[in-house]
PDB file of C-alpha atoms in Angstrom:
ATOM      1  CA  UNK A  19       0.000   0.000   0.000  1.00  0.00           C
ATOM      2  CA  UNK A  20       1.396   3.077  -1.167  1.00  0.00           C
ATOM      3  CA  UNK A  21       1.355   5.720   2.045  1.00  0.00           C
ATOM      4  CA  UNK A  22      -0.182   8.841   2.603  1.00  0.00           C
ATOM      5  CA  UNK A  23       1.456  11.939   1.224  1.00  0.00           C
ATOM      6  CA  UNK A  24       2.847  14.979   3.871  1.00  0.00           C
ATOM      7  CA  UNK A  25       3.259  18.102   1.501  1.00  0.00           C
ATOM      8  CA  UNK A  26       4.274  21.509   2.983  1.00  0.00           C
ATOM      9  CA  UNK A  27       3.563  24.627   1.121  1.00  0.00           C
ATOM     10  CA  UNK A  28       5.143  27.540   2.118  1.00  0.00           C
ATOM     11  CA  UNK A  29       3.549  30.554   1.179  1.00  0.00           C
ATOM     12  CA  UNK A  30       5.391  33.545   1.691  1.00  0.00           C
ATOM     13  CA  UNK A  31       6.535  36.987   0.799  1.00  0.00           C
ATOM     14  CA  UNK A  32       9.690  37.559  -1.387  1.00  0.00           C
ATOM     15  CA  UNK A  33      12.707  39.848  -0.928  1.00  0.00           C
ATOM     16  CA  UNK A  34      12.684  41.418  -3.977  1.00  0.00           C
ATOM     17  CA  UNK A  35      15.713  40.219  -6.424  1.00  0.00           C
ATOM     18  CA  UNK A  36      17.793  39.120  -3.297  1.00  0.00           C
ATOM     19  CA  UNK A  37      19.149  35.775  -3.120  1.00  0.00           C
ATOM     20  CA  UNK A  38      21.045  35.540  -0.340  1.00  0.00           C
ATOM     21  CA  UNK A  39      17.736  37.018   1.972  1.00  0.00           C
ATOM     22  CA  UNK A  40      15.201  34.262   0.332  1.00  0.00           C
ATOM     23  CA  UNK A  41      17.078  31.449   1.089  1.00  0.00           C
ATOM     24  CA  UNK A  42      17.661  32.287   4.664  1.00  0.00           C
ATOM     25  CA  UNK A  43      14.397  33.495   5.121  1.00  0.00           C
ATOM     26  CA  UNK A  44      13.088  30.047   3.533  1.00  0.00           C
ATOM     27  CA  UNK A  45      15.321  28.448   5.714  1.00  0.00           C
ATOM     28  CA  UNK A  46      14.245  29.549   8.426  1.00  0.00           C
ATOM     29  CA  UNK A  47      10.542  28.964   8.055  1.00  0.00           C
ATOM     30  CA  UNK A  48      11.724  24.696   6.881  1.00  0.00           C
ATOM     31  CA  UNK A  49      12.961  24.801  10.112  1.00  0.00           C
ATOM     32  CA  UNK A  50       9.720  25.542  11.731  1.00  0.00           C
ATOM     33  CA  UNK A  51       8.334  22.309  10.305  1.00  0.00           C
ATOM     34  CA  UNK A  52       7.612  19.801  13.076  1.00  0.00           C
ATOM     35  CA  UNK A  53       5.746  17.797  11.789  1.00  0.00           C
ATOM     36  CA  UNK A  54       6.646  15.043   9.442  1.00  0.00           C
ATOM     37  CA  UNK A  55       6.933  15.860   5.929  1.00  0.00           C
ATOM     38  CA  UNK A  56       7.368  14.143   2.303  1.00  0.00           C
ATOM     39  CA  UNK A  57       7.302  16.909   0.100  1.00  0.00           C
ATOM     40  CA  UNK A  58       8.095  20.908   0.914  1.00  0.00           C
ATOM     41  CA  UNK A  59       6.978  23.242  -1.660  1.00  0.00           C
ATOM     42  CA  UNK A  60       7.878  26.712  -2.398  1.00  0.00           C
ATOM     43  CA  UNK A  61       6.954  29.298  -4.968  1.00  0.00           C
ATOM     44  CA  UNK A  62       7.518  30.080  -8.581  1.00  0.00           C
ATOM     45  CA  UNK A  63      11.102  32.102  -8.575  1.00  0.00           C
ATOM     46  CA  UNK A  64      11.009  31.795  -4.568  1.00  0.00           C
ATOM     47  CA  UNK A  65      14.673  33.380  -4.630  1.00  0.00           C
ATOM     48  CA  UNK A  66      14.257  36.740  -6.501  1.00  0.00           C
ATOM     49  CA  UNK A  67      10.423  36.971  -7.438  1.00  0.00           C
ATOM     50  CA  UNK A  68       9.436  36.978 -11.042  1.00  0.00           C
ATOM     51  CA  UNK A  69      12.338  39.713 -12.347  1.00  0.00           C
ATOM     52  CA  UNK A  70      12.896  39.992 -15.791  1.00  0.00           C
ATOM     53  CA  UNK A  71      16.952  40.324 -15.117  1.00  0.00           C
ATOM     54  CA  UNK A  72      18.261  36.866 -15.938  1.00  0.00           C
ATOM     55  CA  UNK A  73      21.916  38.399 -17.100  1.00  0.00           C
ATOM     56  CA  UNK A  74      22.146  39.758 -13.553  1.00  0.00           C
ATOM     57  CA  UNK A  75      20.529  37.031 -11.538  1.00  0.00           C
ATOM     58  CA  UNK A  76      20.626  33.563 -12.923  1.00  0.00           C
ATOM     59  CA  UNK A  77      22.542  30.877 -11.726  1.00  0.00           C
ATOM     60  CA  UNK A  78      24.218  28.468 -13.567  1.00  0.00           C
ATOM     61  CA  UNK A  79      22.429  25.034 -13.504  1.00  0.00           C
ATOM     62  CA  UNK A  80      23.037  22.842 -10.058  1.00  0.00           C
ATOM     63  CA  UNK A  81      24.852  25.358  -8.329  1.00  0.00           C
ATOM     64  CA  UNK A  82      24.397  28.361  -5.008  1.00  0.00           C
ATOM     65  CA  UNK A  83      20.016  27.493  -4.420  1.00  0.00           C
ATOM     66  CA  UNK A  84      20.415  23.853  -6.170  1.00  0.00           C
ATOM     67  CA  UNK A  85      23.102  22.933  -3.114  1.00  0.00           C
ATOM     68  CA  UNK A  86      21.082  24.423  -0.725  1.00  0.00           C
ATOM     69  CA  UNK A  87      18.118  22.682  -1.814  1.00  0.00           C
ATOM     70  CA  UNK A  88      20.075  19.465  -1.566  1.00  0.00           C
ATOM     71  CA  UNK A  89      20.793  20.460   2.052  1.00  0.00           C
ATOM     72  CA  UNK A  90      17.504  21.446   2.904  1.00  0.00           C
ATOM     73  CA  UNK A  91      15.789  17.653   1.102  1.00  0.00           C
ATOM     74  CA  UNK A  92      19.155  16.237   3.241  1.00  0.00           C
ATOM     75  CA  UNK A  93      18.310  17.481   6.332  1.00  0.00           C
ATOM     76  CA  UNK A  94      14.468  17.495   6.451  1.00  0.00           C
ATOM     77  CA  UNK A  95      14.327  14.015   4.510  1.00  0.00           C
ATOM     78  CA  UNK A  96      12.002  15.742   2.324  1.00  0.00           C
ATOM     79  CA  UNK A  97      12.187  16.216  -1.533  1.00  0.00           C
ATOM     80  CA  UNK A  98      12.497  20.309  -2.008  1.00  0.00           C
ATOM     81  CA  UNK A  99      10.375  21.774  -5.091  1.00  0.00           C
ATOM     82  CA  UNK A 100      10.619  24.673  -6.301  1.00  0.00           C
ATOM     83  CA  UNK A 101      11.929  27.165  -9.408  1.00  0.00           C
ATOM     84  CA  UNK A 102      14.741  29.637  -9.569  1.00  0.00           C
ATOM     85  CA  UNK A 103      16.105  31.537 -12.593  1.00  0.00           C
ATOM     86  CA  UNK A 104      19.117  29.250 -13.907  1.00  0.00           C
ATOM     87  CA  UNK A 105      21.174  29.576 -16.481  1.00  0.00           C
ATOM     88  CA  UNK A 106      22.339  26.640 -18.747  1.00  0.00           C
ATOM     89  CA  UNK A 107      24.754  27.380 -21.809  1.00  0.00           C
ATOM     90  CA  UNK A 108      23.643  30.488 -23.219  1.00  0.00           C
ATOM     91  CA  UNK A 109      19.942  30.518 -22.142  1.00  0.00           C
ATOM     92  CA  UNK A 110      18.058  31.266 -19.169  1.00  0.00           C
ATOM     93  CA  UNK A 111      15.430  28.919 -17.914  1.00  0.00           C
ATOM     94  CA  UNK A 112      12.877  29.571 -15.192  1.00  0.00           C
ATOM     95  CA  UNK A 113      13.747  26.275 -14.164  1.00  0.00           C
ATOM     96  CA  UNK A 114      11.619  23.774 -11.344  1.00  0.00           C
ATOM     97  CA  UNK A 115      14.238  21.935  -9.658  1.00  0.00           C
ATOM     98  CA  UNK A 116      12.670  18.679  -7.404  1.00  0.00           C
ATOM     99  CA  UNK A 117      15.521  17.575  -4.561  1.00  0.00           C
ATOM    100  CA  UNK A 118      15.718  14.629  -3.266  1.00  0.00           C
ATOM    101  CA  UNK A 119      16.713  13.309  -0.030  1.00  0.00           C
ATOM    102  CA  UNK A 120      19.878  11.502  -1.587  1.00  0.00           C
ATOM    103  CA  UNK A 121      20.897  14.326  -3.783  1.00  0.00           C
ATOM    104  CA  UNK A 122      19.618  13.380  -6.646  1.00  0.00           C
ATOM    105  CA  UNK A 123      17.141  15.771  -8.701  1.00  0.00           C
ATOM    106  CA  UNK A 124      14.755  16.381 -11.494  1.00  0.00           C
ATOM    107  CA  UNK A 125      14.294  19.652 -13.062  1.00  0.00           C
ATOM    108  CA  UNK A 126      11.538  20.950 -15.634  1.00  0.00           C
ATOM    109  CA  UNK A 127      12.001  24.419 -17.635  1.00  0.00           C
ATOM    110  CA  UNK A 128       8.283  26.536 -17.708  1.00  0.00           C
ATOM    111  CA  UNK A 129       6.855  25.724 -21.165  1.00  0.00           C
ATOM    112  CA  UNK A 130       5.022  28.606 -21.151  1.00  0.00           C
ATOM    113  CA  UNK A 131       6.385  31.941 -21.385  1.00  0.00           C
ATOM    114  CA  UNK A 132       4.778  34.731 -20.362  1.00  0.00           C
ATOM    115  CA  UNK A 133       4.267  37.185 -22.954  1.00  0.00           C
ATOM    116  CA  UNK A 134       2.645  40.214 -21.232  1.00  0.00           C
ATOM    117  CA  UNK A 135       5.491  40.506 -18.497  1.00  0.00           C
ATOM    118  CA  UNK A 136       8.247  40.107 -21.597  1.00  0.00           C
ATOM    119  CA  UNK A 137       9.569  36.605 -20.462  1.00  0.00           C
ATOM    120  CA  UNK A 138       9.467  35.144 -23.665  1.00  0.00           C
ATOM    121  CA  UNK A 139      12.364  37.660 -24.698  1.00  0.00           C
ATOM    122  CA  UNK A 140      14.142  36.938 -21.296  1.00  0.00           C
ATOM    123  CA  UNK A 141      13.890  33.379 -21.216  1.00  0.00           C
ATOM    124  CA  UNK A 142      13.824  29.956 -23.044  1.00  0.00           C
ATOM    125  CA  UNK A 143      10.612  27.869 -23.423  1.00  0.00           C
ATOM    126  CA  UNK A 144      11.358  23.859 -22.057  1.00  0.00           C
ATOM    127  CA  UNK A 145       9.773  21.439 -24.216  1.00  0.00           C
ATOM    128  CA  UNK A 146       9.941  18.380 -21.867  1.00  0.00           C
ATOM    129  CA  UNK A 147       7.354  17.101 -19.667  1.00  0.00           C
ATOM    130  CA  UNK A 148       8.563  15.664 -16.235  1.00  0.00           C
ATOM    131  CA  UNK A 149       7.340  12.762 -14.093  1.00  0.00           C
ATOM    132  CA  UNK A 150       8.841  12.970 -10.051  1.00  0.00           C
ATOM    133  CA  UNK A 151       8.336   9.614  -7.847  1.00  0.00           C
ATOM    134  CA  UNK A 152       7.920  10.893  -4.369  1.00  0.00           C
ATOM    135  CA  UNK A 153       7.363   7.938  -1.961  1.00  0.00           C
ATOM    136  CA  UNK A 154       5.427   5.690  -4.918  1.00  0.00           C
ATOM    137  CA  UNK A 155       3.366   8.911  -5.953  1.00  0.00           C
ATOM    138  CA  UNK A 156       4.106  10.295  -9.800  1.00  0.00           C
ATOM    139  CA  UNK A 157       4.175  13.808  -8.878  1.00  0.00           C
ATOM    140  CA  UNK A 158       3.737  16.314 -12.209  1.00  0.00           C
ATOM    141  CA  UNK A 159       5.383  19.824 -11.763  1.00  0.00           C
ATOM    142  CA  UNK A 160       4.444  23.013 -13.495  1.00  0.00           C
ATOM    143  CA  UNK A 161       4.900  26.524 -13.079  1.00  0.00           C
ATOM    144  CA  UNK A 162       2.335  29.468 -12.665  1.00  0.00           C
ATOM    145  CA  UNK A 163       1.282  30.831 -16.470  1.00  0.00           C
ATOM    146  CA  UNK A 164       1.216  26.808 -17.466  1.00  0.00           C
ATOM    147  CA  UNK A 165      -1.913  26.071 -15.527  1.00  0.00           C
ATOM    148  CA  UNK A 166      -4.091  28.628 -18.379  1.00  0.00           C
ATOM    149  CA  UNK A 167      -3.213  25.647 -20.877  1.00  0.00           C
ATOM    150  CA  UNK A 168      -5.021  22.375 -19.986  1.00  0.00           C
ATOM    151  CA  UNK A 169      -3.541  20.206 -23.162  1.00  0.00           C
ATOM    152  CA  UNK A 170       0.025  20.429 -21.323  1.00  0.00           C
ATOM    153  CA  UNK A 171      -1.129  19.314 -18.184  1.00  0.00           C
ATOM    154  CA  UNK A 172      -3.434  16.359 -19.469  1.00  0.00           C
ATOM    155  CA  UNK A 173      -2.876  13.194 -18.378  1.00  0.00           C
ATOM    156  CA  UNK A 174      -2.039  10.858 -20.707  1.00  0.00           C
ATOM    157  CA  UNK A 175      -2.978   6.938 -20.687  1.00  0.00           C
ATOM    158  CA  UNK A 176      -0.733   4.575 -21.879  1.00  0.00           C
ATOM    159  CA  UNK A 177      -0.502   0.925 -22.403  1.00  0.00           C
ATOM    160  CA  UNK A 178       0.389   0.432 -18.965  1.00  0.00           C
ATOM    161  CA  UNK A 179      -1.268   2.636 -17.017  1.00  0.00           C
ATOM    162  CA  UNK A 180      -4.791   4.574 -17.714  1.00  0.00           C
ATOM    163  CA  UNK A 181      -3.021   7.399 -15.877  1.00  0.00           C
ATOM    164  CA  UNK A 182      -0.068   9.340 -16.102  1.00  0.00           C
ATOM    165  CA  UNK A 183       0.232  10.809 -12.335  1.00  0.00           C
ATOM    166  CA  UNK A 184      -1.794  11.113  -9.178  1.00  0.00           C
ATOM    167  CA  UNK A 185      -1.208  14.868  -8.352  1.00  0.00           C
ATOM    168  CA  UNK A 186      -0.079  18.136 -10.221  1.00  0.00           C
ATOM    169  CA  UNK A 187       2.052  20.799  -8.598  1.00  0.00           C
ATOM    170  CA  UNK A 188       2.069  24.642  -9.811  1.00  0.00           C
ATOM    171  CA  UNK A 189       4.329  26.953  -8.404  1.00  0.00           C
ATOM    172  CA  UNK A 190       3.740  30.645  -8.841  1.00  0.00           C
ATOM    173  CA  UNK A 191       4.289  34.176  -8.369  1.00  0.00           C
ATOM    174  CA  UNK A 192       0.537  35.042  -9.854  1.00  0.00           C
ATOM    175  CA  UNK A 193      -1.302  38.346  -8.918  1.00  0.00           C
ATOM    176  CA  UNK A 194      -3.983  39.090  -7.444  1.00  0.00           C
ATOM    177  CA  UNK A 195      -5.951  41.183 -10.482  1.00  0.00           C
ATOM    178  CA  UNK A 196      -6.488  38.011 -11.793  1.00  0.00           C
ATOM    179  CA  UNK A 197      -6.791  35.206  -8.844  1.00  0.00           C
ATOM    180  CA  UNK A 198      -9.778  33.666  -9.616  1.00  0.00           C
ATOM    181  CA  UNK A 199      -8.579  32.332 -12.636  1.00  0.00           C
ATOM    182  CA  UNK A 200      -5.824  30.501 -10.635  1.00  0.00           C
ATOM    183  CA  UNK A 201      -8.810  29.215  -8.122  1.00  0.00           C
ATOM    184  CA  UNK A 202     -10.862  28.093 -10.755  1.00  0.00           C
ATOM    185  CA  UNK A 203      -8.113  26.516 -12.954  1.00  0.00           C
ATOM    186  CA  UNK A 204      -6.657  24.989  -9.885  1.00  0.00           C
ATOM    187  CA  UNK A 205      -9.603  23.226  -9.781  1.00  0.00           C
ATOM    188  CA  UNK A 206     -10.274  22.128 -13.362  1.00  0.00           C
ATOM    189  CA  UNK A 207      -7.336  20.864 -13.245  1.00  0.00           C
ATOM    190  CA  UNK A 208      -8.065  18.716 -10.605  1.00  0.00           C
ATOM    191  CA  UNK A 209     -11.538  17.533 -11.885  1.00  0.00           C
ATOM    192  CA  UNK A 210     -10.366  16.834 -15.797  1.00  0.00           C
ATOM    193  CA  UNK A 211      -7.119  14.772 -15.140  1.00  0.00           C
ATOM    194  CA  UNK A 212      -8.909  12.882 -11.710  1.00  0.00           C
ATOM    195  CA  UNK A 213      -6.093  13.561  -9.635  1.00  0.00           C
ATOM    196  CA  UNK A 214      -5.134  16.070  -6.852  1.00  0.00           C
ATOM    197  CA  UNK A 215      -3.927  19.828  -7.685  1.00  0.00           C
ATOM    198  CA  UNK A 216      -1.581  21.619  -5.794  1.00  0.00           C
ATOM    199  CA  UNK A 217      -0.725  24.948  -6.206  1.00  0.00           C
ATOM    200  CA  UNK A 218       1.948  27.204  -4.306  1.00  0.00           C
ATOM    201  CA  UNK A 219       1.829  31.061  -4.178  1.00  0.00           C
ATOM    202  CA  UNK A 220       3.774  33.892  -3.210  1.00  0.00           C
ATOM    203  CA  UNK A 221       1.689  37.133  -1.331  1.00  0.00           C
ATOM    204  CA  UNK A 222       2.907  40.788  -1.062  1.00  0.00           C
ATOM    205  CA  UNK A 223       3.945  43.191  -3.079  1.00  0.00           C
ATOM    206  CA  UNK A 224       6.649  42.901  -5.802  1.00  0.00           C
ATOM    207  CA  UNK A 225       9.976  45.180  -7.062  1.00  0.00           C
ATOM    208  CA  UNK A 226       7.259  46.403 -10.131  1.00  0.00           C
ATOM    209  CA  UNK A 227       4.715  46.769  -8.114  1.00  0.00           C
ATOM    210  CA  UNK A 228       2.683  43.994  -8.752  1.00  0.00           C
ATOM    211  CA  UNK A 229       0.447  42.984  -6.181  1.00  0.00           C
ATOM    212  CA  UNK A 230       0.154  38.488  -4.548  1.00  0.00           C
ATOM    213  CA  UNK A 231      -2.580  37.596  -2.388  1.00  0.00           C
ATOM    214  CA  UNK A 232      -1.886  34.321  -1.945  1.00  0.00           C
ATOM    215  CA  UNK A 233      -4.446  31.538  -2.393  1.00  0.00           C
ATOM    216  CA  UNK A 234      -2.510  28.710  -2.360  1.00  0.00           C
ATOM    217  CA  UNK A 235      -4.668  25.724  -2.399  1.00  0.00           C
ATOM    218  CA  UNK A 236      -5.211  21.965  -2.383  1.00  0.00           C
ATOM    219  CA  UNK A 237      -7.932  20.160  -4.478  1.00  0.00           C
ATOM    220  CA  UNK A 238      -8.627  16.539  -4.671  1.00  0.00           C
ATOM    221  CA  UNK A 239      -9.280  15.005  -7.642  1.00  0.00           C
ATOM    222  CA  UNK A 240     -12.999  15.857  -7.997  1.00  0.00           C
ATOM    223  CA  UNK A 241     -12.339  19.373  -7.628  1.00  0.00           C
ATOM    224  CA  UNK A 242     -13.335  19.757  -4.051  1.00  0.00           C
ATOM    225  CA  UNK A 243     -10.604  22.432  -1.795  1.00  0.00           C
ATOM    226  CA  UNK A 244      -8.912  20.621   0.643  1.00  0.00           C
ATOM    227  CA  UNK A 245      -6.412  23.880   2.061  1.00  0.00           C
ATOM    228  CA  UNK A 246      -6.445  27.120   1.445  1.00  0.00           C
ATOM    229  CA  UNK A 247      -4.798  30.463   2.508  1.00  0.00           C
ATOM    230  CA  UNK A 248      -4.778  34.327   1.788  1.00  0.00           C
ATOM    231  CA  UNK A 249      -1.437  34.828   4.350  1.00  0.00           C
ATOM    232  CA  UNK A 250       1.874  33.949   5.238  1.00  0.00           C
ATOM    233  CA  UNK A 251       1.938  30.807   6.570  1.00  0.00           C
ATOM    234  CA  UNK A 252       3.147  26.973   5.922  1.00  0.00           C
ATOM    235  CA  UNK A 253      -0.285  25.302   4.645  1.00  0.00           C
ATOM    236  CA  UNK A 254       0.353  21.356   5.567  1.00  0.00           C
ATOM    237  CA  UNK A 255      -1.976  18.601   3.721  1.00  0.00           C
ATOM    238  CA  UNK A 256      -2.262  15.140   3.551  1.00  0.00           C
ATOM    239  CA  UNK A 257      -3.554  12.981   0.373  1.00  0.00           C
ATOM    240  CA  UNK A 258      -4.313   9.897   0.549  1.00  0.00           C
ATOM    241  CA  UNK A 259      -3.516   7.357  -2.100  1.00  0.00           C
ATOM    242  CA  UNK A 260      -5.970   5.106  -1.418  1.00  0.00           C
ATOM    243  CA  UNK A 261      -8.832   7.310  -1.649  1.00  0.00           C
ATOM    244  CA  UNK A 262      -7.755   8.672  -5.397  1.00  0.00           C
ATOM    245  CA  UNK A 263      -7.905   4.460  -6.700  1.00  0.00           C
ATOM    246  CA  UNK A 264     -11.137   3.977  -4.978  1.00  0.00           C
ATOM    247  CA  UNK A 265     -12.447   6.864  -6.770  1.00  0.00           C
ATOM    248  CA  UNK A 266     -10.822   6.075 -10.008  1.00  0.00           C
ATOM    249  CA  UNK A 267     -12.069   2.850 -10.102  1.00  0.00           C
ATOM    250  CA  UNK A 268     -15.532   3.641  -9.260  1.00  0.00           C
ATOM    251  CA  UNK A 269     -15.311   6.158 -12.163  1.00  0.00           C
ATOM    252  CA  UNK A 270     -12.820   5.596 -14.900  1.00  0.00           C
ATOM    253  CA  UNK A 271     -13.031   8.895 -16.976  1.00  0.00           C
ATOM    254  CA  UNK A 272     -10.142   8.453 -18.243  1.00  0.00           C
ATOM    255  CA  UNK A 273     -10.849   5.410 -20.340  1.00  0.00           C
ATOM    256  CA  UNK A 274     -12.843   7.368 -22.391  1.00  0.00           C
ATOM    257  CA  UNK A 275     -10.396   9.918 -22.874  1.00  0.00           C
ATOM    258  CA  UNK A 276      -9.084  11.416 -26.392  1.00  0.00           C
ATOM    259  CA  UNK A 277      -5.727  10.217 -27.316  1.00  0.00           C
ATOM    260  CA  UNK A 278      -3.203  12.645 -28.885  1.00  0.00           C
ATOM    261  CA  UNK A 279       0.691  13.868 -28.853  1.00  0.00           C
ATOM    262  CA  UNK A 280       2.054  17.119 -27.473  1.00  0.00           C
ATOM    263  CA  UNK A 281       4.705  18.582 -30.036  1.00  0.00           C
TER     264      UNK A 281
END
């Protein structure tokens, strides 16, 4: 029997563009975790907030915040998830690194770039898709502006499996003006791919002036919220494994689902 699932989310404010504050500041509030804990999640660039100065802030790939995330997942036996700017070759990546406990990683590169804010000149789209085990659960990462396009995040069945993971993570810096759309997508999410959502949010206010209320949530895989919160805090859940079969079996949407190919 596969266990139950401890994730932390840590929902916080941001030092604006400062490295060196974030991670002790992050720090710090890991070490307030006293309860046990499989998974610790942080938010969408959780060590500058969403700049658009990659030439002054990125860091080359598994280096300064990739170490410390190893020491963090070390220490707190927890896989560490969250995304930095890195910089790999001559392109910058708003990259998702997951830590493991033994040091060993996965990282996926935001697909989707967003436009409006000018990261698409900034930054380079990834094109892969990535799978994290996390104690027997396939955990799916994405980040922020990749939860307004459901045909990314759609599970996909295969030959050996009708389903592709059991929960999605988004982490974000996304503002308030338009928060509902990350509530309701949250939850679409949840109810089209029948499997839990989890998204992870910054609050305050940013170096541009943008504004974060928060609203980092849990949904289980009918769509129903499971944890939410508007402030600074460290949101803990639980999901339960055996609870997302039982429904899946009882209703297996996802036989009937279309098949297709992402390019």
């Amino acid at each position: 029997m596969i266990p139950e699932l401890q994730i932390a989310l840590i929902q916080s404010e941001l030092h604006w563009e400062k490295v060196d504050a974030n991670l002790a500041m992050f720090e710090e509030k890991i070490w307030t975790i006293k309860d046990p804990v499989d998974l610790i999640v942080l938010p969408e660039m959780f060590t500058t907030g969403f700049s658009m100065e990659p030439q002054q802030l990125a860091e080359v790939h598994k280096t300064r915040t990739f170490k410390w995330m190893q020491q963090q997942a070390a220490q707190t036996k927890a896989v560490i998830m969250g995304s930095i700017i890195a910089k790999e070759g001559p392109n910058y990546y708003n990259r998702l690194y997951a830590v493991h406990p033994d040091g060993s990683f996965q990282h996926y590169d935001k697909k989707h770039l967003f436009g409006l804010a000018g990261e698409d000149k900034d930054y380079s789209a990834g094109s892969q898709r990535v799978i994290v085990d996390v104690k027997g659960w396939k955990i799916f990462p994405l980040v922020c502006y990749d939860l307004r396009f459901s045909v990314w995040a759609r599970s996909q069945k295969n030959a050996d499996d009708l389903y592709e993971y059991d929960a999605l993570i988004y982490v974000a810096n996304w503002p308030e003006p338009r928060v509902n759309a990350w509530d309701t997508l949250l939850a679409a999410r949840a109810i089209e791919n029948t499997a839990y959502c989890v998204g992870v949010n910054r609050i305050g206010q940013d170096g541009v002036g943008a504004n974060y209320v928060g609203h980092s949530a849990v949904y289980d895989y009918k769509g129903k919220p499971m944890a939410f919160s508007d402030k600074e805090e460290i949101l803990m859940t639980t999901i339960t494994k055996e609870d997302l079969l039982s429904f899946r079996e009882r209703f297996p949407f996802q036989a009937d689902a279309d098949g297709f190919e992402l390019s």
